[in-house]
Amino acid sequence: MTPLLSIEEVSVSFSQHKRSIAAVRQVSLAVAARECVGIVGESGSGKTQVFMAVMGLLAANARADGSVRFEGHDILATAPEHLNRVRGSKLTMIFQDPMTSLTPHLKIGTQLAEVLVCHAGKSWSEARIAARRMLERVRVPEPIRRLNQYPHELSGGLRQRVMIGMSLLCDPMLVIADEPTTALDVTVQAQIIELLRAMREEVGTALVLISHDLAVVAGLADRILVMYAGRIVESATAVELFRHAQHPYTAELLKCIPSLSSPRLERLPTLAGQPPQPGDSLPGCMFAPRCSRAAERCRVERPLLAPTVGIARHVACHYPLPP
Ligand SMILES: Nc1ncnc2c1ncn2[C@@H]1O[C@H](COP(=O)(O)OP(=O)(O)OP(=O)(O)O)[C@@H](O)[C@H]1O
Ligand SMILES: [Mg+2]
């Protein structure tokens, strides 16, 4: 089966002070129609930049190599004006911070309607009716009043619902949700995850859910990819990952999840050390300096299996082979 989104050997680097700094290193992944893929990893591991490359929205000092294909379109080779036919309609992104990704000086109704006017050829009056219906679908209370409000007049949870609604307006085939719950308190987080689950079931869209929180992703994703220092180091189903994490980094991440079953309140474990800086390069596994199992010269599975749809898991090497 041809995947909906296919990313092959994508690298992203930034030129800064005359140096080229690698932020994403040869990432390959695929997303099938209706599938939900979770992406987890520490801050700075490259999660957002992979999908900024997919959307063709990298910063001006960035360079992307490799291949990104969405529904047959070669995204990296497509000019921005042609990309707009796909981006925002069939392929949409819910950005990391709903406060800054909504336009502050435009009313919610105008921002929602504009998507339909630009991408679906609707008139403004038709688009406003559809925008109101969408606010109802994403459970925004008092939708007519909200259409006439500015983003700063809405709570964080409501802004996130508006962003989710906006991403679904044109019945997309794939939605990329970048940390959709990070800025929200725990109860609102749970509501937003429930909303994403319901939307997936209703609309049947594929979903990429990016988060630094494994527990959030585990409840929704069919498959989870773990990123470290710009690379995918492990790919597995949530159950496999929680039962038998292969990569030491994943195992350490799992230890950091709070559990209600622990006998008494204990200090949560944290990962010792710091991830490498984007420009750093190490032979072998980038996690080795922080890895408690590095001395074992652990089993190495090479080469990486192509993470195409249907392949259950692959694990990157995490220590150079013994000489
Ligand atoms: N315009 C830029 N110029 C230079 N470096 C950049 C630029 N944008 C991003 N980076 C670097 O790329 C790396 C990867 O960033 P990215 O935003 O993908 O991280 P992330 O995994 O999404 O982190 P977080 O969980 O904090 O959102 C980071 O080290 C970041 O500093
Ligand atoms: Mg990010």
mmCIF file of C-alpha atoms and ligand atoms in Angstrom:
data_model
loop_
_atom_site.group_PDB
_atom_site.id
_atom_site.type_symbol
_atom_site.label_atom_id
_atom_site.label_comp_id
_atom_site.label_asym_id
_atom_site.label_seq_id
_atom_site.Cartn_x
_atom_site.Cartn_y
_atom_site.Cartn_z
ATOM 1 C CA MET A 1 0.000 0.000 0.000
ATOM 2 C CA THR A 2 1.358 3.454 -0.894
ATOM 3 C CA PRO A 3 1.626 5.582 2.235
ATOM 4 C CA LEU A 4 -0.116 8.947 2.363
ATOM 5 C CA LEU A 5 3.055 10.659 3.559
ATOM 6 C CA SER A 6 6.481 9.278 2.884
ATOM 7 C CA ILE A 7 9.607 10.910 4.287
ATOM 8 C CA GLU A 8 12.905 9.476 3.119
ATOM 9 C CA GLU A 9 16.311 10.375 4.476
ATOM 10 C CA VAL A 10 15.276 13.918 5.330
ATOM 11 C CA SER A 11 17.922 16.129 6.897
ATOM 12 C CA VAL A 12 17.446 19.732 8.001
ATOM 13 C CA SER A 13 20.347 22.038 8.727
ATOM 14 C CA PHE A 14 20.507 25.715 9.637
ATOM 15 C CA SER A 15 23.231 28.099 8.590
ATOM 16 C CA GLN A 16 24.266 30.156 11.562
ATOM 17 C CA HIS A 17 27.403 32.287 11.935
ATOM 18 C CA LYS A 18 28.763 30.771 8.708
ATOM 19 C CA ARG A 19 28.362 27.238 10.129
ATOM 20 C CA SER A 20 25.900 24.589 9.033
ATOM 21 C CA ILE A 21 24.125 23.123 12.068
ATOM 22 C CA ALA A 22 22.359 19.777 11.651
ATOM 23 C CA ALA A 23 18.992 19.686 13.433
ATOM 24 C CA VAL A 24 17.417 16.659 11.678
ATOM 25 C CA ARG A 25 19.561 13.773 10.453
ATOM 26 C CA GLN A 26 18.364 11.343 7.781
ATOM 27 C CA VAL A 27 14.889 10.796 9.137
ATOM 28 C CA SER A 28 12.662 8.310 7.304
ATOM 29 C CA LEU A 29 9.075 7.561 8.171
ATOM 30 C CA ALA A 30 5.735 6.882 6.548
ATOM 31 C CA VAL A 31 2.144 7.586 7.527
ATOM 32 C CA ALA A 32 -0.721 5.574 6.048
ATOM 33 C CA ALA A 33 -4.233 6.888 5.453
ATOM 34 C CA ARG A 34 -6.217 7.022 8.729
ATOM 35 C CA GLU A 35 -3.148 6.079 10.771
ATOM 36 C CA CYS A 36 -2.091 7.949 13.931
ATOM 37 C CA VAL A 37 1.677 8.208 14.364
ATOM 38 C CA GLY A 38 3.125 9.669 17.561
ATOM 39 C CA ILE A 39 6.495 11.452 17.621
ATOM 40 C CA VAL A 40 8.203 11.856 20.991
ATOM 41 C CA GLY A 41 11.558 13.147 22.129
ATOM 42 C CA GLU A 42 13.183 15.758 24.314
ATOM 43 C CA SER A 43 13.056 19.442 23.518
ATOM 44 C CA GLY A 44 15.374 20.231 20.616
ATOM 45 C CA SER A 45 15.382 16.667 19.209
ATOM 46 C CA GLY A 46 14.065 17.923 15.852
ATOM 47 C CA LYS A 47 10.400 16.885 16.060
ATOM 48 C CA THR A 48 8.995 20.196 14.832
ATOM 49 C CA GLN A 49 11.615 20.771 12.126
ATOM 50 C CA VAL A 50 10.880 17.414 10.427
ATOM 51 C CA PHE A 51 7.280 18.505 9.949
ATOM 52 C CA MET A 52 8.119 22.099 9.106
ATOM 53 C CA ALA A 53 10.047 20.539 6.198
ATOM 54 C CA VAL A 54 6.958 18.483 5.327
ATOM 55 C CA MET A 55 4.829 21.648 5.290
ATOM 56 C CA GLY A 56 7.453 23.611 3.347
ATOM 57 C CA LEU A 57 7.606 26.102 6.211
ATOM 58 C CA LEU A 58 11.241 25.983 7.288
ATOM 59 C CA ALA A 59 12.988 29.195 8.342
ATOM 60 C CA ALA A 60 14.896 31.174 5.712
ATOM 61 C CA ASN A 61 18.278 29.972 7.064
ATOM 62 C CA ALA A 62 17.250 26.303 6.777
ATOM 63 C CA ARG A 63 18.109 23.752 4.139
ATOM 64 C CA ALA A 64 16.250 20.460 3.723
ATOM 65 C CA ASP A 65 17.598 17.421 1.873
ATOM 66 C CA GLY A 66 15.972 14.092 1.131
ATOM 67 C CA SER A 67 12.514 13.337 -0.159
ATOM 68 C CA VAL A 68 9.053 14.182 1.169
ATOM 69 C CA ARG A 69 6.114 12.830 -0.797
ATOM 70 C CA PHE A 70 2.517 13.561 0.102
ATOM 71 C CA GLU A 71 -0.102 11.957 -2.127
ATOM 72 C CA GLY A 72 2.442 11.802 -4.910
ATOM 73 C CA HIS A 73 3.537 15.475 -4.589
ATOM 74 C CA ASP A 74 7.271 15.897 -4.096
ATOM 75 C CA ILE A 75 7.010 18.575 -1.407
ATOM 76 C CA LEU A 76 10.657 19.613 -1.232
ATOM 77 C CA ALA A 77 10.748 20.171 -4.988
ATOM 78 C CA THR A 78 7.440 22.057 -5.221
ATOM 79 C CA ALA A 79 7.322 25.852 -5.458
ATOM 80 C CA PRO A 80 5.467 27.525 -2.525
ATOM 81 C CA GLU A 81 2.619 28.821 -4.745
ATOM 82 C CA HIS A 82 1.869 25.269 -5.942
ATOM 83 C CA LEU A 83 2.311 23.880 -2.424
ATOM 84 C CA ASN A 84 -0.565 26.078 -1.257
ATOM 85 C CA ARG A 85 -2.963 23.832 -3.172
ATOM 86 C CA VAL A 86 -2.104 20.995 -0.773
ATOM 87 C CA ARG A 87 -1.013 22.847 2.347
ATOM 88 C CA GLY A 88 -3.878 24.152 4.462
ATOM 89 C CA SER A 89 -6.438 21.902 2.833
ATOM 90 C CA LYS A 90 -5.363 18.255 2.372
ATOM 91 C CA LEU A 91 -2.360 18.601 4.665
ATOM 92 C CA THR A 92 -2.723 20.817 7.733
ATOM 93 C CA MET A 93 -0.757 21.573 10.870
ATOM 94 C CA ILE A 94 -1.841 22.570 14.352
ATOM 95 C CA PHE A 95 1.107 24.661 15.518
ATOM 96 C CA GLN A 96 2.858 24.394 18.850
ATOM 97 C CA ASP A 97 1.504 27.642 20.311
ATOM 98 C CA PRO A 98 -2.131 28.519 19.471
ATOM 99 C CA MET A 99 -1.698 32.075 20.824
ATOM 100 C CA THR A 100 0.967 33.011 18.320
ATOM 101 C CA SER A 101 -0.320 30.901 15.434
ATOM 102 C CA LEU A 102 -3.726 32.597 15.364
ATOM 103 C CA THR A 103 -3.568 36.088 13.859
ATOM 104 C CA PRO A 104 -4.014 38.435 16.861
ATOM 105 C CA HIS A 105 -5.804 41.301 15.060
ATOM 106 C CA LEU A 106 -8.367 39.193 13.160
ATOM 107 C CA LYS A 107 -11.597 37.879 14.634
ATOM 108 C CA ILE A 108 -11.914 34.101 14.973
ATOM 109 C CA GLY A 109 -14.752 34.023 12.411
ATOM 110 C CA THR A 110 -12.683 35.859 9.797
ATOM 111 C CA GLN A 111 -9.691 33.552 10.290
ATOM 112 C CA LEU A 112 -11.779 30.402 9.986
ATOM 113 C CA ALA A 113 -13.825 31.640 7.029
ATOM 114 C CA GLU A 114 -10.705 32.779 5.168
ATOM 115 C CA VAL A 115 -9.470 29.160 5.019
ATOM 116 C CA LEU A 116 -12.623 28.112 3.172
ATOM 117 C CA VAL A 117 -12.645 31.159 0.900
ATOM 118 C CA CYS A 118 -9.020 30.546 -0.118
ATOM 119 C CA HIS A 119 -8.954 26.746 -0.279
ATOM 120 C CA ALA A 120 -12.534 25.674 -1.008
ATOM 121 C CA GLY A 121 -13.715 28.597 -3.161
ATOM 122 C CA LYS A 122 -16.649 29.362 -0.829
ATOM 123 C CA SER A 123 -18.262 32.803 -0.575
ATOM 124 C CA TRP A 124 -17.680 34.698 2.686
ATOM 125 C CA SER A 125 -21.268 34.140 3.841
ATOM 126 C CA GLU A 126 -21.122 30.363 3.146
ATOM 127 C CA ALA A 127 -17.711 30.198 4.790
ATOM 128 C CA ARG A 128 -18.983 31.931 7.947
ATOM 129 C CA ILE A 129 -21.810 29.412 8.271
ATOM 130 C CA ALA A 130 -19.344 26.541 7.862
ATOM 131 C CA ALA A 131 -17.021 28.183 10.415
ATOM 132 C CA ARG A 132 -19.839 28.336 12.966
ATOM 133 C CA ARG A 133 -20.668 24.675 12.351
ATOM 134 C CA MET A 134 -17.016 23.747 12.820
ATOM 135 C CA LEU A 135 -16.878 25.555 16.176
ATOM 136 C CA GLU A 136 -19.906 23.487 17.235
ATOM 137 C CA ARG A 137 -18.152 20.292 16.087
ATOM 138 C CA VAL A 138 -15.037 21.026 18.134
ATOM 139 C CA ARG A 139 -17.293 21.718 21.152
ATOM 140 C CA VAL A 140 -16.674 25.461 21.433
ATOM 141 C CA PRO A 141 -19.519 26.854 23.578
ATOM 142 C CA GLU A 142 -21.452 29.898 22.267
ATOM 143 C CA PRO A 143 -20.010 29.607 18.737
ATOM 144 C CA ILE A 144 -21.758 32.700 17.343
ATOM 145 C CA ARG A 145 -20.254 34.915 20.078
ATOM 146 C CA ARG A 146 -16.811 33.302 19.588
ATOM 147 C CA LEU A 147 -16.836 34.079 15.847
ATOM 148 C CA ASN A 148 -16.841 37.767 16.762
ATOM 149 C CA GLN A 149 -14.035 37.552 19.315
ATOM 150 C CA TYR A 150 -10.278 38.028 18.956
ATOM 151 C CA PRO A 151 -7.823 35.242 19.946
ATOM 152 C CA HIS A 152 -6.780 37.012 23.177
ATOM 153 C CA GLU A 153 -10.401 36.899 24.386
ATOM 154 C CA LEU A 154 -10.372 33.077 24.417
ATOM 155 C CA SER A 155 -8.828 30.737 27.002
ATOM 156 C CA GLY A 156 -5.872 28.528 25.978
ATOM 157 C CA GLY A 157 -8.143 25.468 25.705
ATOM 158 C CA LEU A 158 -10.639 27.313 23.479
ATOM 159 C CA ARG A 159 -7.862 28.668 21.246
ATOM 160 C CA GLN A 160 -6.601 25.118 20.816
ATOM 161 C CA ARG A 161 -10.121 23.952 19.881
ATOM 162 C CA VAL A 162 -10.278 26.763 17.307
ATOM 163 C CA MET A 163 -6.915 25.638 15.878
ATOM 164 C CA ILE A 164 -8.139 22.033 15.671
ATOM 165 C CA GLY A 165 -11.335 23.240 13.972
ATOM 166 C CA MET A 166 -9.329 25.347 11.532
ATOM 167 C CA SER A 167 -7.131 22.364 10.643
ATOM 168 C CA LEU A 168 -10.230 20.261 9.849
ATOM 169 C CA LEU A 169 -12.203 22.788 7.785
ATOM 170 C CA CYS A 170 -11.250 21.383 4.377
ATOM 171 C CA ASP A 171 -11.553 17.677 5.322
ATOM 172 C CA PRO A 172 -7.773 17.091 5.322
ATOM 173 C CA MET A 173 -6.190 13.705 4.682
ATOM 174 C CA LEU A 174 -3.443 14.342 7.225
ATOM 175 C CA VAL A 175 -3.283 16.632 10.261
ATOM 176 C CA ILE A 176 0.026 17.276 12.014
ATOM 177 C CA ALA A 177 -0.592 18.284 15.638
ATOM 178 C CA ASP A 178 2.545 19.759 17.182
ATOM 179 C CA GLU A 179 2.349 19.620 20.995
ATOM 180 C CA PRO A 180 -1.393 20.365 20.975
ATOM 181 C CA THR A 181 -1.696 20.052 24.747
ATOM 182 C CA THR A 182 1.586 21.391 26.087
ATOM 183 C CA ALA A 183 0.448 24.829 27.221
ATOM 184 C CA LEU A 184 -2.741 23.516 28.842
ATOM 185 C CA ASP A 185 -3.593 22.310 32.325
ATOM 186 C CA VAL A 186 -4.172 18.602 32.871
ATOM 187 C CA THR A 187 -7.977 18.550 32.642
ATOM 188 C CA VAL A 188 -8.022 20.643 29.450
ATOM 189 C CA GLN A 189 -5.213 18.422 28.066
ATOM 190 C CA ALA A 190 -7.444 15.376 28.534
ATOM 191 C CA GLN A 191 -10.361 17.151 26.796
ATOM 192 C CA ILE A 192 -8.197 18.091 23.793
ATOM 193 C CA ILE A 193 -6.862 14.538 23.446
ATOM 194 C CA GLU A 194 -10.442 13.248 23.608
ATOM 195 C CA LEU A 195 -11.445 15.777 20.950
ATOM 196 C CA LEU A 196 -8.601 14.654 18.650
ATOM 197 C CA ARG A 197 -9.658 11.041 19.153
ATOM 198 C CA ALA A 198 -13.304 11.862 18.341
ATOM 199 C CA MET A 199 -12.314 13.949 15.292
ATOM 200 C CA ARG A 200 -10.178 11.075 13.981
ATOM 201 C CA GLU A 201 -13.085 8.688 14.306
ATOM 202 C CA GLU A 202 -15.601 11.106 12.761
ATOM 203 C CA VAL A 203 -13.491 12.495 9.925
ATOM 204 C CA GLY A 204 -11.158 9.507 9.368
ATOM 205 C CA THR A 205 -8.137 11.734 8.916
ATOM 206 C CA ALA A 206 -4.585 10.500 9.496
ATOM 207 C CA LEU A 207 -2.847 12.197 12.415
ATOM 208 C CA VAL A 208 0.758 12.880 13.366
ATOM 209 C CA LEU A 209 0.835 13.717 17.067
ATOM 210 C CA ILE A 210 4.043 15.371 18.254
ATOM 211 C CA SER A 211 4.720 15.584 21.981
ATOM 212 C CA HIS A 212 7.497 15.339 24.516
ATOM 213 C CA ASP A 213 5.028 13.396 26.681
ATOM 214 C CA LEU A 214 4.996 9.657 25.954
ATOM 215 C CA ALA A 215 1.881 9.138 28.065
ATOM 216 C CA VAL A 216 -0.152 11.629 25.975
ATOM 217 C CA VAL A 217 0.896 9.996 22.708
ATOM 218 C CA ALA A 218 0.451 6.417 23.916
ATOM 219 C CA GLY A 219 -3.299 6.830 24.371
ATOM 220 C CA LEU A 220 -3.868 7.807 20.746
ATOM 221 C CA ALA A 221 -1.077 6.620 18.451
ATOM 222 C CA ASP A 222 -1.032 3.358 16.490
ATOM 223 C CA ARG A 223 2.739 3.658 16.263
ATOM 224 C CA ILE A 224 5.253 5.763 18.171
ATOM 225 C CA LEU A 225 8.569 7.045 16.822
ATOM 226 C CA VAL A 226 11.166 8.186 19.332
ATOM 227 C CA MET A 227 13.541 10.969 18.275
ATOM 228 C CA TYR A 228 16.875 11.832 19.816
ATOM 229 C CA ALA A 229 19.344 14.435 18.573
ATOM 230 C CA GLY A 230 17.690 14.751 15.181
ATOM 231 C CA ARG A 231 17.330 11.000 14.542
ATOM 232 C CA ILE A 232 14.603 8.403 14.930
ATOM 233 C CA VAL A 233 16.043 5.889 17.367
ATOM 234 C CA GLU A 234 13.056 3.608 17.833
ATOM 235 C CA SER A 235 9.712 2.842 16.219
ATOM 236 C CA ALA A 236 7.099 0.580 17.798
ATOM 237 C CA THR A 237 3.467 0.283 18.788
ATOM 238 C CA ALA A 238 2.598 1.837 22.161
ATOM 239 C CA VAL A 239 2.204 -1.610 23.731
ATOM 240 C CA GLU A 240 5.564 -2.838 22.408
ATOM 241 C CA LEU A 241 7.257 0.347 23.530
ATOM 242 C CA PHE A 242 5.894 0.177 27.078
ATOM 243 C CA ARG A 243 6.592 -3.578 27.401
ATOM 244 C CA HIS A 244 9.959 -3.902 25.680
ATOM 245 C CA ALA A 245 11.650 -0.607 24.893
ATOM 246 C CA GLN A 246 14.708 -1.514 22.823
ATOM 247 C CA HIS A 247 16.661 1.699 22.872
ATOM 248 C CA PRO A 248 18.131 2.859 26.214
ATOM 249 C CA TYR A 249 16.887 6.381 25.528
ATOM 250 C CA THR A 250 13.288 5.131 25.231
ATOM 251 C CA ALA A 251 13.729 3.089 28.417
ATOM 252 C CA GLU A 252 14.927 6.213 30.252
ATOM 253 C CA LEU A 253 12.006 8.266 28.890
ATOM 254 C CA LEU A 254 9.563 5.633 30.152
ATOM 255 C CA LYS A 255 11.072 5.826 33.626
ATOM 256 C CA CYS A 256 10.230 9.534 33.701
ATOM 257 C CA ILE A 257 6.461 8.922 33.370
ATOM 258 C CA PRO A 258 4.698 9.378 36.730
ATOM 259 C CA SER A 259 2.773 6.331 37.949
ATOM 260 C CA LEU A 260 -0.186 6.271 40.313
ATOM 261 C CA SER A 261 0.751 2.744 41.360
ATOM 262 C CA SER A 262 4.047 3.704 43.003
ATOM 263 C CA PRO A 263 3.710 3.001 46.741
ATOM 264 C CA ARG A 264 4.513 6.523 47.901
ATOM 265 C CA LEU A 265 5.196 9.890 46.393
ATOM 266 C CA GLU A 266 8.738 9.814 45.126
ATOM 267 C CA ARG A 267 10.808 12.261 43.205
ATOM 268 C CA LEU A 268 10.354 11.553 39.489
ATOM 269 C CA PRO A 269 13.489 10.259 37.791
ATOM 270 C CA THR A 270 14.973 12.616 35.226
ATOM 271 C CA LEU A 271 17.406 11.929 32.437
ATOM 272 C CA ALA A 272 20.939 12.692 33.531
ATOM 273 C CA GLY A 273 23.077 14.942 31.331
ATOM 274 C CA GLN A 274 22.156 17.078 28.360
ATOM 275 C CA PRO A 275 21.297 16.150 24.776
ATOM 276 C CA PRO A 276 24.002 17.080 22.282
ATOM 277 C CA GLN A 277 23.839 20.531 20.715
ATOM 278 C CA PRO A 278 22.445 20.499 17.150
ATOM 279 C CA GLY A 279 25.894 21.109 15.649
ATOM 280 C CA ASP A 280 27.588 18.289 17.610
ATOM 281 C CA SER A 281 28.477 15.083 15.886
ATOM 282 C CA LEU A 282 29.540 11.796 17.480
ATOM 283 C CA PRO A 283 30.590 8.527 15.873
ATOM 284 C CA GLY A 284 27.907 5.924 16.570
ATOM 285 C CA CYS A 285 25.005 6.699 18.851
ATOM 286 C CA MET A 286 24.447 10.281 19.954
ATOM 287 C CA PHE A 287 22.982 8.975 23.235
ATOM 288 C CA ALA A 288 26.168 7.103 24.249
ATOM 289 C CA PRO A 289 27.505 9.861 26.596
ATOM 290 C CA ARG A 290 24.291 9.676 28.670
ATOM 291 C CA CYS A 291 23.677 5.945 28.307
ATOM 292 C CA SER A 292 23.903 3.735 31.393
ATOM 293 C CA ARG A 293 24.227 0.692 29.112
ATOM 294 C CA ALA A 294 26.913 2.158 26.892
ATOM 295 C CA ALA A 295 29.624 0.106 28.599
ATOM 296 C CA GLU A 296 27.846 -3.121 27.581
ATOM 297 C CA ARG A 297 28.455 -2.256 23.953
ATOM 298 C CA CYS A 298 24.864 -3.249 23.383
ATOM 299 C CA ARG A 299 23.493 -5.265 20.559
ATOM 300 C CA VAL A 300 23.389 -3.273 17.370
ATOM 301 C CA GLU A 301 20.711 -3.691 14.754
ATOM 302 C CA ARG A 302 21.980 -2.385 11.472
ATOM 303 C CA PRO A 303 21.089 -1.261 8.928
ATOM 304 C CA LEU A 304 17.908 0.482 9.945
ATOM 305 C CA LEU A 305 14.873 -1.133 8.433
ATOM 306 C CA ALA A 306 13.049 1.308 6.229
ATOM 307 C CA PRO A 307 10.203 2.449 8.496
ATOM 308 C CA THR A 308 7.527 1.935 5.907
ATOM 309 C CA VAL A 309 3.971 1.182 6.867
ATOM 310 C CA GLY A 310 3.553 -2.310 8.232
ATOM 311 C CA ILE A 311 7.033 -2.750 9.643
ATOM 312 C CA ALA A 312 6.453 -2.987 13.336
ATOM 313 C CA ARG A 313 9.678 -1.653 14.741
ATOM 314 C CA HIS A 314 13.204 -0.647 14.068
ATOM 315 C CA VAL A 315 15.926 0.378 16.438
ATOM 316 C CA ALA A 316 18.868 2.552 15.599
ATOM 317 C CA CYS A 317 22.253 1.489 16.811
ATOM 318 C CA HIS A 318 23.035 3.092 20.086
ATOM 319 C CA TYR A 319 26.688 2.410 20.415
ATOM 320 C CA PRO A 320 29.431 1.958 17.848
ATOM 321 C CA LEU A 321 30.280 -1.622 17.010
ATOM 322 C CA PRO A 322 33.267 -2.996 18.924
ATOM 323 C CA PRO A 323 36.418 -2.841 16.816
HETATM 324 N N1 LIG B 1 15.881 29.126 12.537
HETATM 325 C C1 LIG B 1 16.716 28.343 13.233
HETATM 326 N N2 LIG B 1 18.067 28.587 13.227
HETATM 327 C C2 LIG B 1 18.919 27.783 13.909
HETATM 328 N N3 LIG B 1 18.544 26.691 14.601
HETATM 329 C C3 LIG B 1 17.241 26.401 14.667
HETATM 330 C C4 LIG B 1 16.253 27.207 13.983
HETATM 331 N N4 LIG B 1 15.029 26.666 14.201
HETATM 332 C C5 LIG B 1 15.234 25.567 14.981
HETATM 333 N N5 LIG B 1 16.544 25.410 15.259
HETATM 334 C C6 LIG B 1 17.153 24.345 16.064
HETATM 335 O O1 LIG B 1 16.749 23.074 15.566
HETATM 336 C C7 LIG B 1 16.715 22.130 16.645
HETATM 337 C C8 LIG B 1 15.476 21.303 16.546
HETATM 338 O O2 LIG B 1 14.371 22.165 16.810
HETATM 339 P P1 LIG B 1 12.877 21.650 16.920
HETATM 340 O O3 LIG B 1 12.042 22.877 16.999
HETATM 341 O O4 LIG B 1 12.570 20.688 15.828
HETATM 342 O O5 LIG B 1 12.874 20.886 18.322
HETATM 343 P P2 LIG B 1 11.665 20.104 18.998
HETATM 344 O O6 LIG B 1 12.063 18.669 19.126
HETATM 345 O O7 LIG B 1 10.407 20.412 18.283
HETATM 346 O O8 LIG B 1 11.677 20.772 20.457
HETATM 347 P P3 LIG B 1 10.448 21.216 21.401
HETATM 348 O O9 LIG B 1 9.967 19.962 22.098
HETATM 349 O O10 LIG B 1 11.060 22.184 22.345
HETATM 350 O O11 LIG B 1 9.409 21.852 20.540
HETATM 351 C C9 LIG B 1 16.798 22.938 17.960
HETATM 352 O O12 LIG B 1 18.070 22.777 18.532
HETATM 353 C C10 LIG B 1 16.616 24.375 17.505
HETATM 354 O O13 LIG B 1 17.363 25.263 18.281
HETATM 355 MG MG MG B 2 8.711 21.507 18.742
#
